[in-house]
Amino acid sequence: MEDWKTFLFPYQQIVDELKIKLRGIRAEFVNENRRSPIEFVTGRVKPINSIKEKMQRRYIEESRLKQDMEDIAGLRIICPFIEDIYAVVNLLRQRSDLNILEERDYVHNEKASGYRSYHIVFEYTVQSVDGPTVLLAEIQVRTLAMNFWATVEHSINYKHQGNFPEVLEKRLQNVADTTYKLDEEMSSIRNKLAEYQDDKED
Amino acid sequence: MEDWKTFLFPYQQIVDELKIKLRGIRAEFVNENRRSPIEFVTGRVKPINSIKEKMQRRYIEESRLKQDMEDIAGLRIICPFIEDIYAVVNLLRQRSDLNILEERDYVHNEKASGYRSYHIVFEYTVQSVDGPTVLLAEIQVRTLAMNFWATVEHSINYKHQGNFPEVLEKRLQNVADTTYKLDEEMSSIRNKLAEYQDDKED
Amino acid sequence: MEDWKTFLFPYQQIVDELKIKLRGIRAEFVNENRRSPIEFVTGRVKPINSIKEKMQRRYIEESRLKQDMEDIAGLRIICPFIEDIYAVVNLLRQRSDLNILEERDYVHNEKASGYRSYHIVFEYTVQSVDGPTVLLAEIQVRTLAMNFWATVEHSINYKHQGNFPEVLEKRLQNVADTTYKLDEEMSSIRNKLAEYQDDKED
Amino acid sequence: MEDWKTFLFPYQQIVDELKIKLRGIRAEFVNENRRSPIEFVTGRVKPINSIKEKMQRRYIEESRLKQDMEDIAGLRIICPFIEDIYAVVNLLRQRSDLNILEERDYVHNEKASGYRSYHIVFEYTVQSVDGPTVLLAEIQVRTLAMNFWATVEHSINYKHQGNFPEVLEKRLQNVADTTYKLDEEMSSIRNKLAEYQDDKED
């Protein structure tokens, strides 16, 4: 890439705009004193090193980067409960500023590593000085617990890609499984409490 | 209004989104090492007191607020030179996220007070939890000099509406006239310098 | 309180300043390509309702609020690993802008509910229009996993204070215990991997 | 400089912290429904090119940069009226987080170019990962009108340093003089209005 700065500029703009927009969803719930299915939102432009590494791994040519790499602009929505993930996905589907191209449910179909999240790939129109441009971007929706696992796993895996002993891989998968059970347990406790309240009110 | 907080919420969202978007225009010029026609961008939701005062002055009923008050969400773009105002207006016209309804050129047709700015009223779609909603908003485009006059005049006039002696009104108008001449002089100096550079290069 | 807006203003200022300052720690690590012990930082001024509720529960009079309520301005630092909590605490101890008054290690001495975090209460000088003022504030340091538990537990407990069946309390405690074991397991995996790397390099 | 990124990091931190702090002054006035002597605050770290250019012009060696270049971290406070500049300077003098080393009154002793502003050079303690560090920084205080002149003059002068015809320099000075007269006239109108109000109330 001759000029990464120019290439990446509109992706940074997408991330900045969508952070404001998605945080606005939470703010709207809070403003109306309703429980928000969104706990917090983060975003980032993929670092140049990671883009290059992924280009090699996936055989993506520079000229195909815009069409073939979907997560250069990436947003993350973190939810308290598993059910909230699907509530958030529904909110995203009804927006007229995202043209959703693909959804991947890694919540109920976790990756081999143990990773869970709901991924949405979409087109977003950014208004540049030369007119409107359509670019790809990705939103990952996950619980706080899934985010704990994914973040810590990334931190551990970061500098050791490829050299990872199988025993430790297995142990990370076990942590992922238990993490998911904790998410389910939290939902179950919440539902039990609601039932208990209903009984009391009868 | 029963619930101003809920009524004003989407307007705050518009202001937050457009601040990011319009500052993005400046960032794009800076990123490419080009002179930006935008010096800075500000935004605000109209304070409730000002909304109420304007409702009385313009006989706007509460039920007509959404349709009849155009500046509840207000953005301001400040430019170095008068010519930049029109460059910015052209950039705004080509955006697909603003549906421009009206333009008022108070730059060349100043108000009686001496006030100058270019006003654009438009529809903007905000994505609420209940789906997309279209609301009105306003962008004012002006030079740094016009912004000096308008800000200081507002600060002076603020608590004295109606009680303003004519002599002082006249003096404020004179300041506005001189301010505009300074804007024109700055453009003229800039053009002369460009000519001088061209001559030297011949 | 006659005027909550004025009373709470400097606390909001403290939260805003410390968010910038504590996020700066993470930025410094990232800037030097070092792993950061801080994953993210959040902050909030305690909502008026929560202040009032706590005043009643703890018998705090309004005139004693400044001295006796330590978490009106509250910051939270979220870390990947348990060890990071203590690294962060050491960084906080060496700062000359925080005068630490008290530290409470709820990481290794969890509360009855199962709650874990490291709490630091300190004095911070805020520069008001009438001169420098010293106020109390609190920083909570915890892992992503502890933050998962505390956030979801708060979300569940929110509207049911006092009415919580013991069976569900017990289940929440169990989730807290397992969560902590996952934190320990992640640290252990990370250490094993480091040993494994060292062996390979010998 | 081997590593500009590391060298400039703490200066960016200072700018970020002081933007929050100085905007807090305005917020405090607004919160109490008082007129604020601060209209807005901006800040920037000096671009590397400008640092290098100034090093050559002022014969500053790299090893002396920290001690000898005072405006690597620069803040700007913009005021409505000339009098506000001195009110702001007084607020800055009473702060315990700035150790003021030097003040230069270019408001009443303008530079040869016509430039006016009040400059304050001070020490500020930034808390780095390796402990507290004291660095130099500068705040410029000026009116909206002075800011108009300085910004537009900078925009004109930007690419023509040294090649500036004397006739145009003279014209820029004249604009600066008139700009200052407009500032004085605005203060005078404001004072007249206050007198007029007092008379009416007698």
mmCIF file of C-alpha atoms in Angstrom, chain A residues 13-14 16-22 95-98 124-127, chain B residues 9-22 66 69-70 72-75 92 95-102 120-128 131-139:
data_model
loop_
_atom_site.group_PDB
_atom_site.id
_atom_site.type_symbol
_atom_site.label_atom_id
_atom_site.label_comp_id
_atom_site.label_asym_id
_atom_site.label_seq_id
_atom_site.Cartn_x
_atom_site.Cartn_y
_atom_site.Cartn_z
ATOM 1 C CA GLN A 13 -14.314 7.859 10.396
ATOM 2 C CA ILE A 14 -16.695 4.848 10.331
ATOM 3 C CA ASP A 16 -15.850 7.177 15.221
ATOM 4 C CA GLU A 17 -19.362 7.575 13.823
ATOM 5 C CA LEU A 18 -20.554 4.124 14.861
ATOM 6 C CA LYS A 19 -19.155 4.469 18.381
ATOM 7 C CA ILE A 20 -21.346 7.583 18.824
ATOM 8 C CA LYS A 21 -24.319 5.867 17.176
ATOM 9 C CA LEU A 22 -24.148 2.574 19.104
ATOM 10 C CA ARG A 95 -31.389 0.396 11.334
ATOM 11 C CA SER A 96 -31.481 2.044 7.903
ATOM 12 C CA ASP A 97 -27.826 3.171 8.094
ATOM 13 C CA LEU A 98 -26.386 -0.380 8.076
ATOM 14 C CA TYR A 124 -21.864 1.628 5.689
ATOM 15 C CA THR A 125 -21.862 4.878 3.729
ATOM 16 C CA VAL A 126 -19.211 7.370 4.711
ATOM 17 C CA GLN A 127 -19.394 10.934 3.329
ATOM 18 C CA PHE B 9 -32.929 13.011 23.410
ATOM 19 C CA PRO B 10 -32.804 12.352 19.616
ATOM 20 C CA TYR B 11 -31.748 15.958 18.975
ATOM 21 C CA GLN B 12 -28.739 15.473 21.249
ATOM 22 C CA GLN B 13 -27.954 12.316 19.293
ATOM 23 C CA ILE B 14 -28.086 14.294 16.008
ATOM 24 C CA VAL B 15 -25.745 16.943 17.406
ATOM 25 C CA ASP B 16 -23.287 14.287 18.635
ATOM 26 C CA GLU B 17 -23.329 12.424 15.311
ATOM 27 C CA LEU B 18 -22.964 15.533 13.160
ATOM 28 C CA LYS B 19 -20.127 16.933 15.274
ATOM 29 C CA ILE B 20 -18.177 13.733 14.531
ATOM 30 C CA LYS B 21 -19.187 13.818 10.867
ATOM 31 C CA LEU B 22 -18.430 17.479 10.179
ATOM 32 C CA LYS B 66 -40.892 19.063 15.508
ATOM 33 C CA MET B 69 -38.664 24.761 15.010
ATOM 34 C CA GLU B 70 -35.698 24.045 12.804
ATOM 35 C CA ILE B 72 -33.407 22.550 18.133
ATOM 36 C CA ALA B 73 -30.364 20.607 16.926
ATOM 37 C CA GLY B 74 -27.830 23.195 15.786
ATOM 38 C CA LEU B 75 -24.330 22.853 14.354
ATOM 39 C CA LEU B 92 -22.798 19.713 2.487
ATOM 40 C CA ARG B 95 -23.782 14.503 1.256
ATOM 41 C CA SER B 96 -26.387 11.742 1.091
ATOM 42 C CA ASP B 97 -27.071 11.845 4.862
ATOM 43 C CA LEU B 98 -28.547 15.380 4.846
ATOM 44 C CA ASN B 99 -31.750 16.173 2.966
ATOM 45 C CA ILE B 100 -31.462 19.945 2.553
ATOM 46 C CA LEU B 101 -34.823 21.743 2.702
ATOM 47 C CA GLU B 102 -33.779 25.373 2.736
ATOM 48 C CA ILE B 120 -28.900 25.367 6.013
ATOM 49 C CA VAL B 121 -32.024 23.593 7.258
ATOM 50 C CA PHE B 122 -32.230 19.871 6.563
ATOM 51 C CA GLU B 123 -33.772 16.550 7.490
ATOM 52 C CA TYR B 124 -31.571 13.981 9.201
ATOM 53 C CA THR B 125 -32.442 10.373 10.021
ATOM 54 C CA VAL B 126 -31.680 9.280 13.552
ATOM 55 C CA GLN B 127 -31.881 5.557 14.411
ATOM 56 C CA SER B 128 -33.866 5.230 17.605
ATOM 57 C CA GLY B 131 -36.699 2.517 14.356
ATOM 58 C CA PRO B 132 -35.483 5.302 12.060
ATOM 59 C CA THR B 133 -36.930 8.797 12.652
ATOM 60 C CA VAL B 134 -36.531 11.903 10.483
ATOM 61 C CA LEU B 135 -35.951 15.196 12.313
ATOM 62 C CA LEU B 136 -35.065 18.780 11.370
ATOM 63 C CA ALA B 137 -31.712 20.341 12.157
ATOM 64 C CA GLU B 138 -29.715 23.428 11.185
ATOM 65 C CA ILE B 139 -26.106 24.114 10.246
#
